[in-house]
PDB file of C-alpha atoms and ligand atoms in Angstrom:
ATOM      1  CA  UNK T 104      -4.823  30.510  -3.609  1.00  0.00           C
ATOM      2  CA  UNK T 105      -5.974  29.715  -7.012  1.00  0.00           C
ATOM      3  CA  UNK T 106      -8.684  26.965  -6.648  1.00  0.00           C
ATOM      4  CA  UNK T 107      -7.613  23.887  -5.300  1.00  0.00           C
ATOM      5  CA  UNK T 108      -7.824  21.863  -8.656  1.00  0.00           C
ATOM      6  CA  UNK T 109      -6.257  24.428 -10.535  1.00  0.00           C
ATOM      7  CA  UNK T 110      -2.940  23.229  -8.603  1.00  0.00           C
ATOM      8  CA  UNK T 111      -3.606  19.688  -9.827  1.00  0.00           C
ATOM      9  CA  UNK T 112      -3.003  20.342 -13.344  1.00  0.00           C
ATOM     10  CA  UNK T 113       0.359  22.073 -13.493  1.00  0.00           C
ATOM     11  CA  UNK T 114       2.060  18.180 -12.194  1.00  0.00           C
ATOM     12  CA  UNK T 115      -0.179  16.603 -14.523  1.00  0.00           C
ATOM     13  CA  UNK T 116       0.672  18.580 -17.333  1.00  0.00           C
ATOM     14  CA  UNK T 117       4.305  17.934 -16.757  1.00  0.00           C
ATOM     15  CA  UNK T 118       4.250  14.070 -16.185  1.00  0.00           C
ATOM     16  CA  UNK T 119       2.242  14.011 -19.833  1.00  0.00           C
ATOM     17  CA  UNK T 120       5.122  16.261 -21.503  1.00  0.00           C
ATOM     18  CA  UNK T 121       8.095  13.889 -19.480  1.00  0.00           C
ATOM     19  CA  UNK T 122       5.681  11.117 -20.366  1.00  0.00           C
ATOM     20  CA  UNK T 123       5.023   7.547 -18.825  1.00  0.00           C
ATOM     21  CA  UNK T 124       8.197   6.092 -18.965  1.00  0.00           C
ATOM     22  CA  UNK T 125      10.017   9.133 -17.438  1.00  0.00           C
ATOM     23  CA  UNK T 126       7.019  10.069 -14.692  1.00  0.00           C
ATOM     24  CA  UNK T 127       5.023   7.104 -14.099  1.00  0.00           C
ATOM     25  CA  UNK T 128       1.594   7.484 -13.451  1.00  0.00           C
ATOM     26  CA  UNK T 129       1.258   6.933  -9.501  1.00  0.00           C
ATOM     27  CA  UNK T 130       4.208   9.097  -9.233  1.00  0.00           C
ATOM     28  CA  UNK T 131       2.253  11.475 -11.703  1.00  0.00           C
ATOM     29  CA  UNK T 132      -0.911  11.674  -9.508  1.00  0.00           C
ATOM     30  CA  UNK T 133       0.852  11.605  -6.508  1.00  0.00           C
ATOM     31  CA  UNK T 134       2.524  15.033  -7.546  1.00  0.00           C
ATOM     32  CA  UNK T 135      -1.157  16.283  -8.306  1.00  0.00           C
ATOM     33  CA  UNK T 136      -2.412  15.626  -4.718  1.00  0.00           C
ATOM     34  CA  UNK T 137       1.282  17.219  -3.116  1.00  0.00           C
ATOM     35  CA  UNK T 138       0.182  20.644  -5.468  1.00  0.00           C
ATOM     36  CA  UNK T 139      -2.841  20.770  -3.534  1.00  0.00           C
ATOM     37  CA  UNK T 140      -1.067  19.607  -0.082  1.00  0.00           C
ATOM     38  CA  UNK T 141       0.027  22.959   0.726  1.00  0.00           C
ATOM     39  CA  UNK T 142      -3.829  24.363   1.368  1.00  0.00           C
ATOM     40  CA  UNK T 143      -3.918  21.918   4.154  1.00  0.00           C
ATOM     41  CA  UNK T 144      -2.871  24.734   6.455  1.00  0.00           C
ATOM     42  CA  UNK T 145      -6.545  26.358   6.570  1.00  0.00           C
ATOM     43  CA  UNK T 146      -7.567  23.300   8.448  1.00  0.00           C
ATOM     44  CA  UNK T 147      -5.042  25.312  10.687  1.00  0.00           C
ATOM     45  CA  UNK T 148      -6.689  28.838  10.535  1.00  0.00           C
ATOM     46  CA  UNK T 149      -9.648  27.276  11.901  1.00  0.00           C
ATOM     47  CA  UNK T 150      -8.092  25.543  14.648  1.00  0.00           C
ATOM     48  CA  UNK T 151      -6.894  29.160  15.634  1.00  0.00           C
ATOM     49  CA  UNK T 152      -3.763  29.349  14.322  1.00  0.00           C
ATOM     50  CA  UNK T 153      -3.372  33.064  12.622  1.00  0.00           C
ATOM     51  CA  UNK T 154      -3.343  33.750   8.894  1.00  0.00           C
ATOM     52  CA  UNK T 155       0.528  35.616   9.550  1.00  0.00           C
ATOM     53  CA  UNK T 156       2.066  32.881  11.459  1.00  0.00           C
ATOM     54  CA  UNK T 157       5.011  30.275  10.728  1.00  0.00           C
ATOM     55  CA  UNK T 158       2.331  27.386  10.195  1.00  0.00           C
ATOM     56  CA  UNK T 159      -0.818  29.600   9.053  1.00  0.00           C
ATOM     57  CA  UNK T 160      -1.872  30.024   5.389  1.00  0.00           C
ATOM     58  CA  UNK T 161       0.836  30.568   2.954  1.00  0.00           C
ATOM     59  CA  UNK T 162       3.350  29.763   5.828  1.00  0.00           C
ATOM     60  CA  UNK T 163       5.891  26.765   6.205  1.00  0.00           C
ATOM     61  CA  UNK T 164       3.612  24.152   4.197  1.00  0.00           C
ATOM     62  CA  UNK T 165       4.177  26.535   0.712  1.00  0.00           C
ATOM     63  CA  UNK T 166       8.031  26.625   1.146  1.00  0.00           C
ATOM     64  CA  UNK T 167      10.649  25.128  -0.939  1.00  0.00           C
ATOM     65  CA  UNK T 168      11.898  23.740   1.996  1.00  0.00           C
ATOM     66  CA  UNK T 169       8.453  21.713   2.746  1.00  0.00           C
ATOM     67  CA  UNK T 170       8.339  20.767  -0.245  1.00  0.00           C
ATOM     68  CA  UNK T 171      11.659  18.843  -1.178  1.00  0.00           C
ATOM     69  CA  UNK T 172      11.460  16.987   2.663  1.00  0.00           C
ATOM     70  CA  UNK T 173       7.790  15.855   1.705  1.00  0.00           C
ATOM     71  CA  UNK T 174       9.079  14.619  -1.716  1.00  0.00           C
ATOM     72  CA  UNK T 175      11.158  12.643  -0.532  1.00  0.00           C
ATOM     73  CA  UNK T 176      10.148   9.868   1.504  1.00  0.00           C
ATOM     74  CA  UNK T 177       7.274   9.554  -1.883  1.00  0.00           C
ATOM     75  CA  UNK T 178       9.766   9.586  -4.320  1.00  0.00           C
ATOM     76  CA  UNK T 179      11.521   6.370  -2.859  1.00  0.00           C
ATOM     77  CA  UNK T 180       8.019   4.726  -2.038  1.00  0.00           C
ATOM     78  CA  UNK T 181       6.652   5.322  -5.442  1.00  0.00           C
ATOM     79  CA  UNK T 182       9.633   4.636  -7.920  1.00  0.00           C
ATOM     80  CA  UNK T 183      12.637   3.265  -5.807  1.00  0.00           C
ATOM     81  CA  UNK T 184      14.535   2.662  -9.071  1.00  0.00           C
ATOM     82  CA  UNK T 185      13.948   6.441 -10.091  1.00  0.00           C
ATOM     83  CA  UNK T 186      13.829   7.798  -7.020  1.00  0.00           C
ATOM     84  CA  UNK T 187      15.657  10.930  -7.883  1.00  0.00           C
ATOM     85  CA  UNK T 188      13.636  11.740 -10.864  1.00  0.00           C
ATOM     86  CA  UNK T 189      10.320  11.040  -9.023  1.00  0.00           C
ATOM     87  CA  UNK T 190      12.093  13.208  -5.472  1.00  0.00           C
ATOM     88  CA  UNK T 191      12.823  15.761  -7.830  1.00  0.00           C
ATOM     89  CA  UNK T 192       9.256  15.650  -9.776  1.00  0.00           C
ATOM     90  CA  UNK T 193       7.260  16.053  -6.769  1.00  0.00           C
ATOM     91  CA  UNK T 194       9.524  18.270  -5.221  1.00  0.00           C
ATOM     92  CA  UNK T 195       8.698  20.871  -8.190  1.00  0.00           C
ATOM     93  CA  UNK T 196       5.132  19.532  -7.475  1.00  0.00           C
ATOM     94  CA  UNK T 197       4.480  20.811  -4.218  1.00  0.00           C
ATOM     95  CA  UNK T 198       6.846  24.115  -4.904  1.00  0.00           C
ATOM     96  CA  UNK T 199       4.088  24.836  -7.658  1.00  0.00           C
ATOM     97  CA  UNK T 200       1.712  25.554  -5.443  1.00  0.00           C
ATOM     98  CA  UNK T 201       3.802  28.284  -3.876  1.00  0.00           C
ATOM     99  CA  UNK T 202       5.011  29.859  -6.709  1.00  0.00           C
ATOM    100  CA  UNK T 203       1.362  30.209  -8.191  1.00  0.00           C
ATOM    101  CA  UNK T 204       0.288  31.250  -4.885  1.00  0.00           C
ATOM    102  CA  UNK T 205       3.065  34.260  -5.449  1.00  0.00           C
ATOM    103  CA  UNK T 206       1.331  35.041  -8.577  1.00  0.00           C
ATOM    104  CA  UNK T 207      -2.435  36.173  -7.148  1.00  0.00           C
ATOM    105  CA  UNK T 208      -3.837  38.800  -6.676  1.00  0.00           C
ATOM    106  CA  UNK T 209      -4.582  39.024  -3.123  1.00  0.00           C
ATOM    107  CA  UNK T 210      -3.931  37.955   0.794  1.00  0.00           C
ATOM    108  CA  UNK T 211      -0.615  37.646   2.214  1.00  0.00           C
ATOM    109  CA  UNK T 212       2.123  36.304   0.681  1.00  0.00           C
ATOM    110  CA  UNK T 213       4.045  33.060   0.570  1.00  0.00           C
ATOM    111  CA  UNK T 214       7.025  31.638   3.105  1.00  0.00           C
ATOM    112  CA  UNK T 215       8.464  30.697   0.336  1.00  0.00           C
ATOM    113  CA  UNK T 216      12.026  30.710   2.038  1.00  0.00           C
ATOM    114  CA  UNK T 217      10.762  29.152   5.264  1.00  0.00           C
ATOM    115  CA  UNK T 218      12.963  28.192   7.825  1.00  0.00           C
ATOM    116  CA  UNK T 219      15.516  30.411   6.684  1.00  0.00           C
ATOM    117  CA  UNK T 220      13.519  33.477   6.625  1.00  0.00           C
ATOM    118  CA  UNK T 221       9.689  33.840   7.284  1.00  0.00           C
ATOM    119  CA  UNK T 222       9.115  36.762   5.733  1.00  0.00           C
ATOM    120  CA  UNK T 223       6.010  36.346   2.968  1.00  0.00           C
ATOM    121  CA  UNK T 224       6.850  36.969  -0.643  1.00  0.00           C
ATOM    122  CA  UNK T 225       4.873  37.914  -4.319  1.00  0.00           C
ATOM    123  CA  UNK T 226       6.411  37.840  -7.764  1.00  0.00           C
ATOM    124  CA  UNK T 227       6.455  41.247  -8.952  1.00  0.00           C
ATOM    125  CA  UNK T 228       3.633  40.599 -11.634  1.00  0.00           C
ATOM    126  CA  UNK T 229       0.308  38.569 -10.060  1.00  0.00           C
ATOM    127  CA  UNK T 230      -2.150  38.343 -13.038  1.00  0.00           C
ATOM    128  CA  UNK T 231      -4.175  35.034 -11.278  1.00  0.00           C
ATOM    129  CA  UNK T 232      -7.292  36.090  -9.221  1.00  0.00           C
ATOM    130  CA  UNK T 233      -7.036  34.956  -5.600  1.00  0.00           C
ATOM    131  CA  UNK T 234      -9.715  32.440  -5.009  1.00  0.00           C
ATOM    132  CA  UNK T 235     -12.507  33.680  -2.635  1.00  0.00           C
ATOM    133  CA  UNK T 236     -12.394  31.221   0.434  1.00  0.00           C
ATOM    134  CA  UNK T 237     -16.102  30.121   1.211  1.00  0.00           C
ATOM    135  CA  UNK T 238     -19.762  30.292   0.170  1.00  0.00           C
ATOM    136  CA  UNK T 239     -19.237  33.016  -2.991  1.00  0.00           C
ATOM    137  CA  UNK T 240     -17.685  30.952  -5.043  1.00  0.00           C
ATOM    138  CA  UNK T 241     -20.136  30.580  -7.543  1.00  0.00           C
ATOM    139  CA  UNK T 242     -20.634  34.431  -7.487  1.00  0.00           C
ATOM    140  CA  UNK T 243     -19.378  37.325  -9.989  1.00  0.00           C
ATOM    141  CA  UNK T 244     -16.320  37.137  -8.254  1.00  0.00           C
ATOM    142  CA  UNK T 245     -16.037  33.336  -8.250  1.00  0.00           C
ATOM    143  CA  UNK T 246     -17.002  33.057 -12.333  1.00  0.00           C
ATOM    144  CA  UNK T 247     -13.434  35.798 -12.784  1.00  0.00           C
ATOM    145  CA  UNK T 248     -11.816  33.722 -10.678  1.00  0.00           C
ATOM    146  CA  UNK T 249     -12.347  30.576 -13.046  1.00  0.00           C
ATOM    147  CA  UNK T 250     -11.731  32.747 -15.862  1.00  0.00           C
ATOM    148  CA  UNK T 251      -8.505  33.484 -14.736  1.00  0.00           C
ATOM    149  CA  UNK T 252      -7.561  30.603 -13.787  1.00  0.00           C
ATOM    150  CA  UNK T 253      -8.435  28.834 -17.305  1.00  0.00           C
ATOM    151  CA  UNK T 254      -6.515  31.592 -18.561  1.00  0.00           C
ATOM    152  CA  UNK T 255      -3.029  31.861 -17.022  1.00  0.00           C
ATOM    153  CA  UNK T 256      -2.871  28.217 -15.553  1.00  0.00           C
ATOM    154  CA  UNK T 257      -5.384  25.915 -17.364  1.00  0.00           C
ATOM    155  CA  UNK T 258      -4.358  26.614 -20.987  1.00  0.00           C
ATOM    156  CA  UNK T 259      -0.565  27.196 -20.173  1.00  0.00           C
ATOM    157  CA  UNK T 260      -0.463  23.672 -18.549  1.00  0.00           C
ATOM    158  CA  UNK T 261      -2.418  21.795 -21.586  1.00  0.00           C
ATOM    159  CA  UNK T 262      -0.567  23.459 -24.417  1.00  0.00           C
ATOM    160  CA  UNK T 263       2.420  22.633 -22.483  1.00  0.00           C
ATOM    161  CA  UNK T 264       1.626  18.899 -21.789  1.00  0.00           C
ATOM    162  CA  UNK T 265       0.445  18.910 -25.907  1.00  0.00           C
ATOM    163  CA  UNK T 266       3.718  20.130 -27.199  1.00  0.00           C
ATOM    164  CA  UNK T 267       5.539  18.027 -24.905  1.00  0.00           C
ATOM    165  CA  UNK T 268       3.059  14.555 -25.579  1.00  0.00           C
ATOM    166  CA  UNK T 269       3.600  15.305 -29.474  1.00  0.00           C
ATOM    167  CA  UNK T 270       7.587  16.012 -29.268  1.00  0.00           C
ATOM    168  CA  UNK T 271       7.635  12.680 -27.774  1.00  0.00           C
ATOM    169  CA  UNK T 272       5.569  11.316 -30.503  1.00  0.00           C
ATOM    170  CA  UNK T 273       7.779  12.371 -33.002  1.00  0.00           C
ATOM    171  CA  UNK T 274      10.924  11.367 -30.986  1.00  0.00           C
ATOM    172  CA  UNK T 275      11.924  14.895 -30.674  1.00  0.00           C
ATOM    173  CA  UNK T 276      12.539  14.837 -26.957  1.00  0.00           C
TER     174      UNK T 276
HETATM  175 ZN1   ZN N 362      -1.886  27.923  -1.165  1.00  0.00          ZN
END
């Protein structure tokens, strides 16, 4: 996984491009805690359930699938009016997390497909550092892992939510 935070911002940075009146702001940090969701499944690795499995790391909780049934349910809490926007917002919320999980460099891959198939995917090209799990975090390794981070997910996201915040400014969008 990239580090937990790290799979705040991509949400955020789209509910400041869509801005306030498109995403509102619960439904905006609501999509920042489903992108971390997903790494709620190591809780399961150390109850004993194995990395490879249907419901271990990676598995059912990073699938498309997961993702638009948790949406839901949120999406007509949070914004009953706009429930489809907000469905659909956190729906791409929670996918995020898989689909930047697809993109690192290391353990297995991602259910993305789950029920349908369980086989465990990566995108072809994975330039984001997998995040060491545990105590080295603030090692070598851990510093290359921020670095990578900052660079293919950090400043993507911001420049993204910028040119989208100053489009709406200008009423281009
Ligand atoms: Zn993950």
């Amino acid at each position: 996984m990239p580090t937990i935070i790290s799979h705040a911002i991509v949400p955020l940075a789209l509910a400041v491009a869509l801005g306030p009146k498109r995403i509102r702001p619960r439904v905006a940090f609501a999509g920042a805690v489903l992108a971390m969701l997903p790494d709620a499944d190591v809780a399961g690795m150390a109850m004993g359930i194995d990395y490879a499995a249907e419901w271990g790391h990676r598995g059912a909780s990073h699938s498309l699938v997961f993702a638009i049934l948790v949406a839901l349910p949120l999406g007509l809490l949070l914004d009953r009016s706009r429930w489809r926007r907000s469905w659909l917002f956190l729906a791409a919320a929670t996918a995020s997390h898989g689909l930047l999980d697809m993109a690192t460099s290391g353990g297995l891959g991602v259910a993305l497909w789950w029920p349908v198939e369980l086989d465990r995917h990566f995108f072809a090209v994975r330039p984001i550092r997998v995040s060491p799990i545990g105590a080295d975090f603030f090692s070598a390794r851990g510093l290359a892992t921020l670095w990578s981070e900052l660079r293919w997910i950090w400043l993507p996201a911001i420049a993204f939510g910028l040119a989208g915040w100053l489009m709406r400014r200008r009423r281009l969008v």
